[in-house]
Coordinates of C-alpha atoms in Angstrom, one line a residue:
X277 CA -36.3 17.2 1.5
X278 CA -38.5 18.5 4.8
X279 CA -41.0 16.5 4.1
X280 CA -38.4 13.4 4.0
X281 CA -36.9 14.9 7.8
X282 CA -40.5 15.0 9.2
X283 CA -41.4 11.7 8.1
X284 CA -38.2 10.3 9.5
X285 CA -38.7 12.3 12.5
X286 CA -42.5 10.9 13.1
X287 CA -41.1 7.7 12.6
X288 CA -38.3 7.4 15.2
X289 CA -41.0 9.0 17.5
X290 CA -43.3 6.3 16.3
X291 CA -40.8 3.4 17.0
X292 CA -39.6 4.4 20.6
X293 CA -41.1 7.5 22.6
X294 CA -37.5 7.9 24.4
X295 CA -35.5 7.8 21.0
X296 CA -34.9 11.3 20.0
X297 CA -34.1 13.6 16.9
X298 CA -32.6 16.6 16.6
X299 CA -30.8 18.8 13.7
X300 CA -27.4 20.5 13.7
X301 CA -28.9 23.5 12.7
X302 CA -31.8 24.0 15.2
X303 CA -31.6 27.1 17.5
X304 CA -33.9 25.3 20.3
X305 CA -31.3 23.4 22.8
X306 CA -31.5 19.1 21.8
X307 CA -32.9 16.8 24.9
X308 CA -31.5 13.2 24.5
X309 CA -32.2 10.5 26.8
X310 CA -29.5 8.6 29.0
X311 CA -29.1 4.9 27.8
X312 CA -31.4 5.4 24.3
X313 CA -30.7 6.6 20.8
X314 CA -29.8 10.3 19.7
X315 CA -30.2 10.8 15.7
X316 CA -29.0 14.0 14.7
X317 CA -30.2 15.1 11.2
X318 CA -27.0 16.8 9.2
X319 CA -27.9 20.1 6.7
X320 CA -26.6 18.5 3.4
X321 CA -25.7 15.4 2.0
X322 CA -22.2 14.1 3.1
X323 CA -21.4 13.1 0.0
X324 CA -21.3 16.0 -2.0
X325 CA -19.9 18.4 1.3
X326 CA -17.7 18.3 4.0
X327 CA -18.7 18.5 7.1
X328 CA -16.9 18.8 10.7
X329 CA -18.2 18.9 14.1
X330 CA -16.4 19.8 16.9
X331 CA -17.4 20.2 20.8
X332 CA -17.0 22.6 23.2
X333 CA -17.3 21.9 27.2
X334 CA -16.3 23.6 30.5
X335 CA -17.5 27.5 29.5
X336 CA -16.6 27.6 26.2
X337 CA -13.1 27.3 27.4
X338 CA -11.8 23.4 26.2
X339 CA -12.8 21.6 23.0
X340 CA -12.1 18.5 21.7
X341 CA -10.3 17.8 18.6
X342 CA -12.4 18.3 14.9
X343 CA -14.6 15.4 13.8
X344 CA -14.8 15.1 9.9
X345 CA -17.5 14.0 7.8
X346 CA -17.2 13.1 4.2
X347 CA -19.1 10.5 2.4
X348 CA -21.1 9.6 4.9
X349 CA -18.1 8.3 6.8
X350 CA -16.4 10.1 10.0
X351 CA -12.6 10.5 9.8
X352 CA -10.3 11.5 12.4
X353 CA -13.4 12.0 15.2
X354 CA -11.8 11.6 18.5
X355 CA -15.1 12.6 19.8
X356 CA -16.3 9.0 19.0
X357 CA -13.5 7.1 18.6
X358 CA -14.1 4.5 21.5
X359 CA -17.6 4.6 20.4
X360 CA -18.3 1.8 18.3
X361 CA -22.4 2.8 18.7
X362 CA -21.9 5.6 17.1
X363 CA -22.7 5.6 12.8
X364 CA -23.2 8.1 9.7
X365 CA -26.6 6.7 7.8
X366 CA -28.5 8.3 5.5
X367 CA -27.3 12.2 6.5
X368 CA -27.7 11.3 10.4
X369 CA -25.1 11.1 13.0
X370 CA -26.7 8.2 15.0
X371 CA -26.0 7.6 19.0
X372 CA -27.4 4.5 19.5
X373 CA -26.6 4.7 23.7
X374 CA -26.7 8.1 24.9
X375 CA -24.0 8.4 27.7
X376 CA -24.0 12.1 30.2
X377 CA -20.7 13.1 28.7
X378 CA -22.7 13.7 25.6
X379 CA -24.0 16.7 26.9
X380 CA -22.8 20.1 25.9
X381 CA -22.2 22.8 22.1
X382 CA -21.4 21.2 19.2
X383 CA -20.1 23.2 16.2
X384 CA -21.0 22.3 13.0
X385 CA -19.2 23.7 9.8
X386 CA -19.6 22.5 6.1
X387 CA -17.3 23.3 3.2
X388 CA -18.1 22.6 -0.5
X389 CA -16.0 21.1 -2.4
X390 CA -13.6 23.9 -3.0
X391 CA -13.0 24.2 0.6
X392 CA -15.1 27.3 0.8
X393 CA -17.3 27.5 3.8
X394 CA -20.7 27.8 3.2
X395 CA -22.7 27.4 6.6
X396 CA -22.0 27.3 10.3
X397 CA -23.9 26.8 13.6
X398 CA -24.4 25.5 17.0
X399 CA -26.2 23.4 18.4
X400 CA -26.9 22.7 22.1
X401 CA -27.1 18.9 23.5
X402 CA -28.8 18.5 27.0
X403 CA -28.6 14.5 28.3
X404 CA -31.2 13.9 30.7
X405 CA -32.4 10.6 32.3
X406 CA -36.3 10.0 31.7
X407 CA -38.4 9.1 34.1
X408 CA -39.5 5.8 35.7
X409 CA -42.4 4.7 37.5
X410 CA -44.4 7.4 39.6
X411 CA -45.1 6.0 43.6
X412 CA -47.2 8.1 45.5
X413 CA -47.9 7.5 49.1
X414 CA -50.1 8.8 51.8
X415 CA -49.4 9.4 55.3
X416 CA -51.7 10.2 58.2
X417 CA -50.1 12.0 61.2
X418 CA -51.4 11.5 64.9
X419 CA -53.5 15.2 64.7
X420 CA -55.4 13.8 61.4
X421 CA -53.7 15.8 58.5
X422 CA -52.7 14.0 55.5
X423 CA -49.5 14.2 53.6
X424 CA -49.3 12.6 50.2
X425 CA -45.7 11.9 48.4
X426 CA -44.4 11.2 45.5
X427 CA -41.5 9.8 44.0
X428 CA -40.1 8.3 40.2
X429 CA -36.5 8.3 39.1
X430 CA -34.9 10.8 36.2
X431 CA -33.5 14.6 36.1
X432 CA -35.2 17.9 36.3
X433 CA -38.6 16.4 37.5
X434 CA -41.5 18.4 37.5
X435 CA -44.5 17.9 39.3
X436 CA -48.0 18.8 39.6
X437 CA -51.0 17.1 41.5
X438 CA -55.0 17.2 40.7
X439 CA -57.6 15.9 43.3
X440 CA -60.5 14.8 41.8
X441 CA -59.8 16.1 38.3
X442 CA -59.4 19.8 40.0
X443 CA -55.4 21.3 39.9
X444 CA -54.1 21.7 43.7
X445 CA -51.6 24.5 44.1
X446 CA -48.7 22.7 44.7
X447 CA -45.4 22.1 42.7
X448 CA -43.2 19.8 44.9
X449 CA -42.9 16.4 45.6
X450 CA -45.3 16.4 48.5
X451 CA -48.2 17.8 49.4
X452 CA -50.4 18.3 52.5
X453 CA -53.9 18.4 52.1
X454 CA -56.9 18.2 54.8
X455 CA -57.8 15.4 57.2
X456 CA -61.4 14.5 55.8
X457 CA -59.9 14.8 51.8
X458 CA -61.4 12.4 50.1
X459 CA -61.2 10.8 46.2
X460 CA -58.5 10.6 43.4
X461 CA -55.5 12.3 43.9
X462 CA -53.5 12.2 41.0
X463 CA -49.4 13.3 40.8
X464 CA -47.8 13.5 36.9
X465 CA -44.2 13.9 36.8
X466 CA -42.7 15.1 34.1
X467 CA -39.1 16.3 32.5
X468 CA -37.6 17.2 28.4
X469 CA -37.7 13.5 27.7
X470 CA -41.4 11.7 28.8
X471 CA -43.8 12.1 31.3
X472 CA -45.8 9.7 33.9
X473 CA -48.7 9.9 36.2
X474 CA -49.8 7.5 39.4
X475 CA -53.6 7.9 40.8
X476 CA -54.8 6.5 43.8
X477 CA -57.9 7.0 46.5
X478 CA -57.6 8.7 49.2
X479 CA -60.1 8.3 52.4
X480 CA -60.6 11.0 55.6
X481 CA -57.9 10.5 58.1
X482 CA -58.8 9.0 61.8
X483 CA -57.1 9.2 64.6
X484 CA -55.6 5.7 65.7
X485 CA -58.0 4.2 68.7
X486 CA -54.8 2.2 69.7
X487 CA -52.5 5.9 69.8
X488 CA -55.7 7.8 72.1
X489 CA -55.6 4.8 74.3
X490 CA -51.8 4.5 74.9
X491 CA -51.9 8.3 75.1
X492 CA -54.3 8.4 77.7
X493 CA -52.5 5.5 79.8
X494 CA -49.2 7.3 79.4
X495 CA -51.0 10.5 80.7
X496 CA -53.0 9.1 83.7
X497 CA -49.8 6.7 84.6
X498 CA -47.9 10.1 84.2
X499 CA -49.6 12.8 86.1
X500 CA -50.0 9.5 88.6
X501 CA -46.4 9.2 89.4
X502 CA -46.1 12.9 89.7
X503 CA -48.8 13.6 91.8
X504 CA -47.9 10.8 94.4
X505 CA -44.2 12.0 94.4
X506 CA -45.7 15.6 95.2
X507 CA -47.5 13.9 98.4
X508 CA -44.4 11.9 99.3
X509 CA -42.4 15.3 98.8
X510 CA -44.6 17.8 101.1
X511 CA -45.2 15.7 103.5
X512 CA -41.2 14.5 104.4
X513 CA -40.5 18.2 103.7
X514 CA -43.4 18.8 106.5
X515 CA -42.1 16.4 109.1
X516 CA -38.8 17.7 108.5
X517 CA -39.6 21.4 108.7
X518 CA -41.6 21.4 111.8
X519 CA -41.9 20.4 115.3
X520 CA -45.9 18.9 116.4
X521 CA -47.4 21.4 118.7
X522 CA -47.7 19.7 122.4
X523 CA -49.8 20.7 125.3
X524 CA -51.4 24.5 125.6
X525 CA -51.2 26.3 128.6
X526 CA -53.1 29.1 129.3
X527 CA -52.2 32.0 132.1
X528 CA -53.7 35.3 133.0
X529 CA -52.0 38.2 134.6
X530 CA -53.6 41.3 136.7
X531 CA -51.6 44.8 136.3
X532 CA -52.3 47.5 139.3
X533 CA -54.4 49.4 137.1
X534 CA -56.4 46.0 136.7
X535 CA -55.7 45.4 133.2
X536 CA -56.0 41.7 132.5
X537 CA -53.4 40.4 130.1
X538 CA -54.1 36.5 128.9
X539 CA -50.5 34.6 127.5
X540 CA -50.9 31.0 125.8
X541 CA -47.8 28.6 124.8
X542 CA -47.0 25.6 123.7
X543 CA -44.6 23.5 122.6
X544 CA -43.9 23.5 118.7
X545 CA -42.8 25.4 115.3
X546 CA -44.3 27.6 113.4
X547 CA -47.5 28.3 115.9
X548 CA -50.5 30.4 114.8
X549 CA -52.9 31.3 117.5
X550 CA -56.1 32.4 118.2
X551 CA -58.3 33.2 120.9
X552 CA -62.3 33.0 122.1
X553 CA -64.3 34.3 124.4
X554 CA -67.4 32.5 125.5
X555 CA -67.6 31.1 121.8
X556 CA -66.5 35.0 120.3
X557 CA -63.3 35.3 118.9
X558 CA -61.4 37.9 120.0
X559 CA -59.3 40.5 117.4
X560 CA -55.2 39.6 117.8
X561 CA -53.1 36.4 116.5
X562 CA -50.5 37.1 118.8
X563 CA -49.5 34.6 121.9
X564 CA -51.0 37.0 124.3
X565 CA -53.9 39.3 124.4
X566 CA -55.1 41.8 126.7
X567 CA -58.7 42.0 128.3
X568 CA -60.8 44.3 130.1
X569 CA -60.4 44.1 133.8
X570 CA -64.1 42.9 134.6
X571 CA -63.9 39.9 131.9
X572 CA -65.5 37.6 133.2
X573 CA -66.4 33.5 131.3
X574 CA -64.2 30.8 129.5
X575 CA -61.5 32.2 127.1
X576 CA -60.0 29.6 125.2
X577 CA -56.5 29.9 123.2
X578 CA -55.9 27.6 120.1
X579 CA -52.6 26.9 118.1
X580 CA -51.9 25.3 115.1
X581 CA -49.3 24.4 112.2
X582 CA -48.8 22.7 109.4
X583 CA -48.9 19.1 111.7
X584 CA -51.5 19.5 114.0
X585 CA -53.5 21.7 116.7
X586 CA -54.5 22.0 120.4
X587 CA -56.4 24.1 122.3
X588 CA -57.3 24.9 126.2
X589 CA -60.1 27.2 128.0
X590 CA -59.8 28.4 131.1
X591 CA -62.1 30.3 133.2
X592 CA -61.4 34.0 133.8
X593 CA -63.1 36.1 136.2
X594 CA -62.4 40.3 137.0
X595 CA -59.3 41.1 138.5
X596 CA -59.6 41.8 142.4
X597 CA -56.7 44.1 142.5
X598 CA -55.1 41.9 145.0
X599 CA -52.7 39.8 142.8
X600 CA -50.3 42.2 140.3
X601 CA -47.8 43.0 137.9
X602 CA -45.9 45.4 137.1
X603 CA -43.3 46.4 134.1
X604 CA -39.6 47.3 135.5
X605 CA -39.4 49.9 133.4
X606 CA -43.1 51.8 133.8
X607 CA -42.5 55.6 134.7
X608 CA -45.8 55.3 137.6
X609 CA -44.9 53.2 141.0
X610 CA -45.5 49.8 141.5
X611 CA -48.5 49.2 144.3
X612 CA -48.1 45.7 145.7
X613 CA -50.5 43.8 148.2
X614 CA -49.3 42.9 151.2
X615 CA -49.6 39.0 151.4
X616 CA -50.6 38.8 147.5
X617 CA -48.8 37.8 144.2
X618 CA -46.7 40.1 142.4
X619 CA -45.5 39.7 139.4
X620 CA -42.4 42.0 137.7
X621 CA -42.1 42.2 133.7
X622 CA -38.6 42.3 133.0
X623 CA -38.2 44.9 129.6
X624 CA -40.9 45.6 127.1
X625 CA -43.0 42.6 128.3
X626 CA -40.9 40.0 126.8
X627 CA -39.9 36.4 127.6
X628 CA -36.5 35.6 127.9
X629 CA -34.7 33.5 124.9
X630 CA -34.8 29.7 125.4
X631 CA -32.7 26.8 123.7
X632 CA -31.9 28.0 120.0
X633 CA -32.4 24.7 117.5
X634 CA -31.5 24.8 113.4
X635 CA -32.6 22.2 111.4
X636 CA -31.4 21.8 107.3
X637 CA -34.1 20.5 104.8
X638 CA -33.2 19.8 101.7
X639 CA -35.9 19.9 98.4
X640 CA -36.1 17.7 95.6
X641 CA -34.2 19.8 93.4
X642 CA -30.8 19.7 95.8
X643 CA -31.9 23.6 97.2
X644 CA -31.0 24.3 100.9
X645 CA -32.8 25.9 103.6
X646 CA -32.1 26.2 107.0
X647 CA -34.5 27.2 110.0
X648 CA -34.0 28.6 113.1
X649 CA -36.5 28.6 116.8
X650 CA -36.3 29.8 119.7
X651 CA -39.0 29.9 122.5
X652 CA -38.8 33.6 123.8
X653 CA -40.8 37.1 122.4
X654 CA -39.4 39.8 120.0
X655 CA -36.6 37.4 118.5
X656 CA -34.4 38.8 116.1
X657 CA -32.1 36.5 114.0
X658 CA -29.2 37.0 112.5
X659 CA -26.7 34.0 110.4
X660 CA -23.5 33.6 109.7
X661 CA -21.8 30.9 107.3
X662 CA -18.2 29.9 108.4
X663 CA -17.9 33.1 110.5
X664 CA -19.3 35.0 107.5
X665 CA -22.3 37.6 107.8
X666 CA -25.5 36.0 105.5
X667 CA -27.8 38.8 104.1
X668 CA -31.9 37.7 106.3
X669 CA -32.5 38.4 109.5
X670 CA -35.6 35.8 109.3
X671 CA -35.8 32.4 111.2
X672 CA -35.2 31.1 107.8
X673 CA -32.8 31.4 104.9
X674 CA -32.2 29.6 101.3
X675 CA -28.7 28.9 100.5
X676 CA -26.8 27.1 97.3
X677 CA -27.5 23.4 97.0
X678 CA -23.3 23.6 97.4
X679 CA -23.1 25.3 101.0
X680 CA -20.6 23.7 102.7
X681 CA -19.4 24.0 106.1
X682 CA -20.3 25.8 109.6
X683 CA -23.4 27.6 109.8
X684 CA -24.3 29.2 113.1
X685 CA -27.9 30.8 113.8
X686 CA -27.7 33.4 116.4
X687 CA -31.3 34.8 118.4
X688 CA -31.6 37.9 120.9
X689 CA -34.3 40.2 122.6
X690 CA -33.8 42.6 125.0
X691 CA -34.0 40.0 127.8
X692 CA -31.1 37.7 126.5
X693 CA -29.7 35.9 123.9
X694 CA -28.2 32.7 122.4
X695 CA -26.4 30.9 119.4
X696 CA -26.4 27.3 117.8
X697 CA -23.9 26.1 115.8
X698 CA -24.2 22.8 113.0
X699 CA -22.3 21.8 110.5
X700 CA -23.4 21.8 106.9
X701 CA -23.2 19.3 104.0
X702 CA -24.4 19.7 100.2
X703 CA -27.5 18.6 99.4
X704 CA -28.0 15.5 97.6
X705 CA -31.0 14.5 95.0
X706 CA -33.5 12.2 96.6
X707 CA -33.1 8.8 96.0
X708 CA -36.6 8.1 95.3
X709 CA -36.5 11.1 93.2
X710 CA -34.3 9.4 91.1
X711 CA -35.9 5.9 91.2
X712 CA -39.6 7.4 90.5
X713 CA -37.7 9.6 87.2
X714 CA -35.9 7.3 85.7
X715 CA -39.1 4.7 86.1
X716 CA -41.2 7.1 84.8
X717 CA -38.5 8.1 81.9
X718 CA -38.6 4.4 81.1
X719 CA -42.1 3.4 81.2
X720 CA -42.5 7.0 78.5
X721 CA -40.0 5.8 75.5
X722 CA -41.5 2.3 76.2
X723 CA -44.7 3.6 75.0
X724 CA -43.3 5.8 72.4
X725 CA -41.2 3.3 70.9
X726 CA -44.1 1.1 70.7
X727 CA -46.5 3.1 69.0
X728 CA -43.7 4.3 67.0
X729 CA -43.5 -0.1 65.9
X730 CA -47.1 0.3 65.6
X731 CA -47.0 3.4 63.3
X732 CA -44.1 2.4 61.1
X733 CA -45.3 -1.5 60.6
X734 CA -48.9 0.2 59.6
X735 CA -47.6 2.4 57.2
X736 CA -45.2 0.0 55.2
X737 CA -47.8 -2.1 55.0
X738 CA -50.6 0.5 53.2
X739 CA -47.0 1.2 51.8
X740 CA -46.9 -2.5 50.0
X741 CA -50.4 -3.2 49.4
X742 CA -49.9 0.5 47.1
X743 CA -47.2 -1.2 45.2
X744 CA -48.8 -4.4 44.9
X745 CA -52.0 -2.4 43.0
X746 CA -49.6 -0.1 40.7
X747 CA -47.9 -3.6 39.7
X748 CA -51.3 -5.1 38.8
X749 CA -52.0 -2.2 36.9
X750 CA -49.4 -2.4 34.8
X751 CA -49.3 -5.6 34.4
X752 CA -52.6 -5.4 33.3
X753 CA -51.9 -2.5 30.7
X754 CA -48.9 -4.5 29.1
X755 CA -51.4 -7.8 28.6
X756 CA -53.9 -5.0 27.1
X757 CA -50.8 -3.3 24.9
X758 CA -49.5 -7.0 23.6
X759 CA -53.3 -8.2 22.6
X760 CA -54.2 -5.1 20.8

């Protein structure tokens, strides 16, 4: 009797490697294959016992109604009832189309002929679908590294790859392996019903020439654009932000002690100057310097900002005594030539407070700052924004790119002191800001998108000349199965 099973089951193997067999009685669960044939071997012979099978699904918690079995024919089997497919031959329940609702217990139960039970068990029914054809593809991305995929139909896949006949340590669907891999790479597939295998070659990754060349275009055209707009920026911010510097005029002063004190000015904003004499420069940045009283050669006073420079030279010679000035507030008396030039400091030597101007400049990203000048020494500044106090008592201040309404600058020294008053408007985004952006913007996906073509049309091609080889080669195998 076992040797009759095992030759039936090596023959149903033989015929078709998806067909499966199984016995009611076997402890290990039963794998059957969606859409083929499921033979499952009964203990004893039909005829002589009954024999009824019933299944339970959903937990163990519904079953369907009893199948019997008696002389080789099934009576009152629900569980098959619509299943014309379905046959008793020989001791074996036969499926010849395996559907997924065949999955789940069955219990078996045979009764001699007295009715008294004499063996019951369970036996386990798993429907999987097998698998299909293994693809396997390779991908190279823009840095070099390789990814390799693979893909087949059926449940529960398993997969495991070799490269060259060694095992890579890897158990999903793709792996990623180093840019200059080269040889077979091999991914099986495999589940409780069959198994499958694809091998193809694989060669070193290389950077795409045509990606490096677009990439450097798209860099050079990028840092292009960026680098002009930068120019264009700083220097409308420039001309905005200060006044040229105009003629420099030089004067020199004698006190009554016969300290000689040197003043430079010139028109302009933001004026840096230094001074020389006879070709030395001379320690102080300030707009006047004082001298020894017998200095005598060509001093020369220079100014500059961020737009341009000048410079004068005068000649200086030691002071005679004859022509002075004096402060009104010294504590010693004021000795004046008769005849000669006196001159009376008004304060802590400081000039009086001239026309106060405010200029707004906006930057590229819509922040606000507003200036303030004023010819005149030892300004202090002080803002207010719609009659409100503004935290800086520099000649500049940053507000929100919002600010709206009056802003009013207000300058004093211990001389005098004056106010100017403008009205104040958000701040807009450059127009060419947005022009050069949204040129740039567009000239960047171009590029992308069109490597992206270029990427995508090269892949599906290696793509299809893959598919077109693992056709061939089973075409090839089924001419060699059919002519052996």
């Amino acid at each position: 009797m076992i040797l009759m099973s095992g030759l039936m089951l090596l023959l149903l193997q033989t015929a078709a490697c998806l067909d499966r067999f199984c016995r009611l009685n076997q402890s290990d669960p039963c794998y059957a294959a969606l859409g083929h044939k499921l033979s499952l071997l009964m203990v004893l012979d039909t005829s002589e016992y009954e024999m009824t099978i019933q299944k339970i699904i959903n937990n163990n918690k519904i079953t369907d109604p009893i199948c019997r079995v008696k002389n080789g024919k099934m009576k009152d089997c629900d569980i098959y009832s619509n299943r014309p497919e379905t046959t008793v031959n020989n001791r074996t329940l036969i499926i010849n189309h395996v559907i997924r609702a065949d999955s789940g217990n069955y219990t078996v139960t045979i009764s001699n002929p007295s009715g008294t039970q004499t063996f019951q068990g369970e036996l386990q029914v798993i429907v999987e679908a097998p698998i299909g054809s293994v693809q396997v593809s390779i991908i190279c991305s823009s840095s070099g590294v390789m990814r390799v995929s693979c893909s087949s139909e059926g449940d529960q896949l398993l997969y495991s790859w070799t490269l060259n006949g060694d095992t890579l340590m890897d158990g999903n669907s793709s792996i990623d392996l180093d840019e200059g891999t080269d040889g077979n790479i091999t991914c099986s597939v495999k589940n409780h019903i069959n198994h499958g295998q694809t091998t193809i070659s694989a060669k070193p990754c290389s950077v795409s020439v045509v990606f490096v060349l677009v990439w450097c275009f798209q860099m050079m055209l990028l840092f292009g654009l960026l680098g002009g707009f930068h120019i264009y920026m700083r220097h409308t911010s420039r001309k905005k932000k200060e006044a040229p510097i105009g003629s420099v005029q030089v004067s020199i002063m004698c006190s009554s002690s016969g300290v000689m004190r040197a003043s430079c000015s010139s028109e302009g904003d933001q004026l840096l100057y230094s001074w020389t004499l006879n070709g030395d420069p001379l320690m102080g940045g300030n707009s006047s310097i004082d001298l020894d009283e017998g200095t005598d050669g060509n001093i020369t006073c220079s100014v500059k900002n961020h737009i341009n420079h000048g410079q004068t030279t005068i000649s200086v010679k030691p002071c005679s005594g004859l022509d002075l000035f004096c402060r009104l507030n010294q504590s010693d008396p004021c000795y004046a030539a008769l005849g000669h030039k006196l001159s009376l400091l008004m304060g802590l030597d400081t000039t009086p407070i001239g026309s106060v101007q405010v200029s707004i400049i906006c930057s590229s990203s819509g922040v606000m700052r507003a200036s303030c000048s004023s010819e005149g020494d030892q300004l202090l500044y002080s803002w207010t924004l719609n009659g409100d106090p503004l935290m800086g008592g520099n000649s500049s201040i940053d507000l929100d790119e919002g600010t709206d309404g009056n802003i009013t600058c207000s300058v004093k020294n211990h001389i005098n002191h004056g106010q100017t008053t403008i009205s104040v408007k958000p701040c807009s985004v450059s127009v060419v800001f947005v022009l050069v952006w949204c040129f740039q913007m567009m000239l960047l996906f171009g590029l992308l998108g069109g490597f992206h073509i270029y990427m995508r049309d090269t892949s599906g091609k290696k793509l299809e000349d893959q598919k077109l080889r693992m056709r061939r080669f089973r075409e090839r195998h089924e001419h060699t199965t059919e002519d052996s």
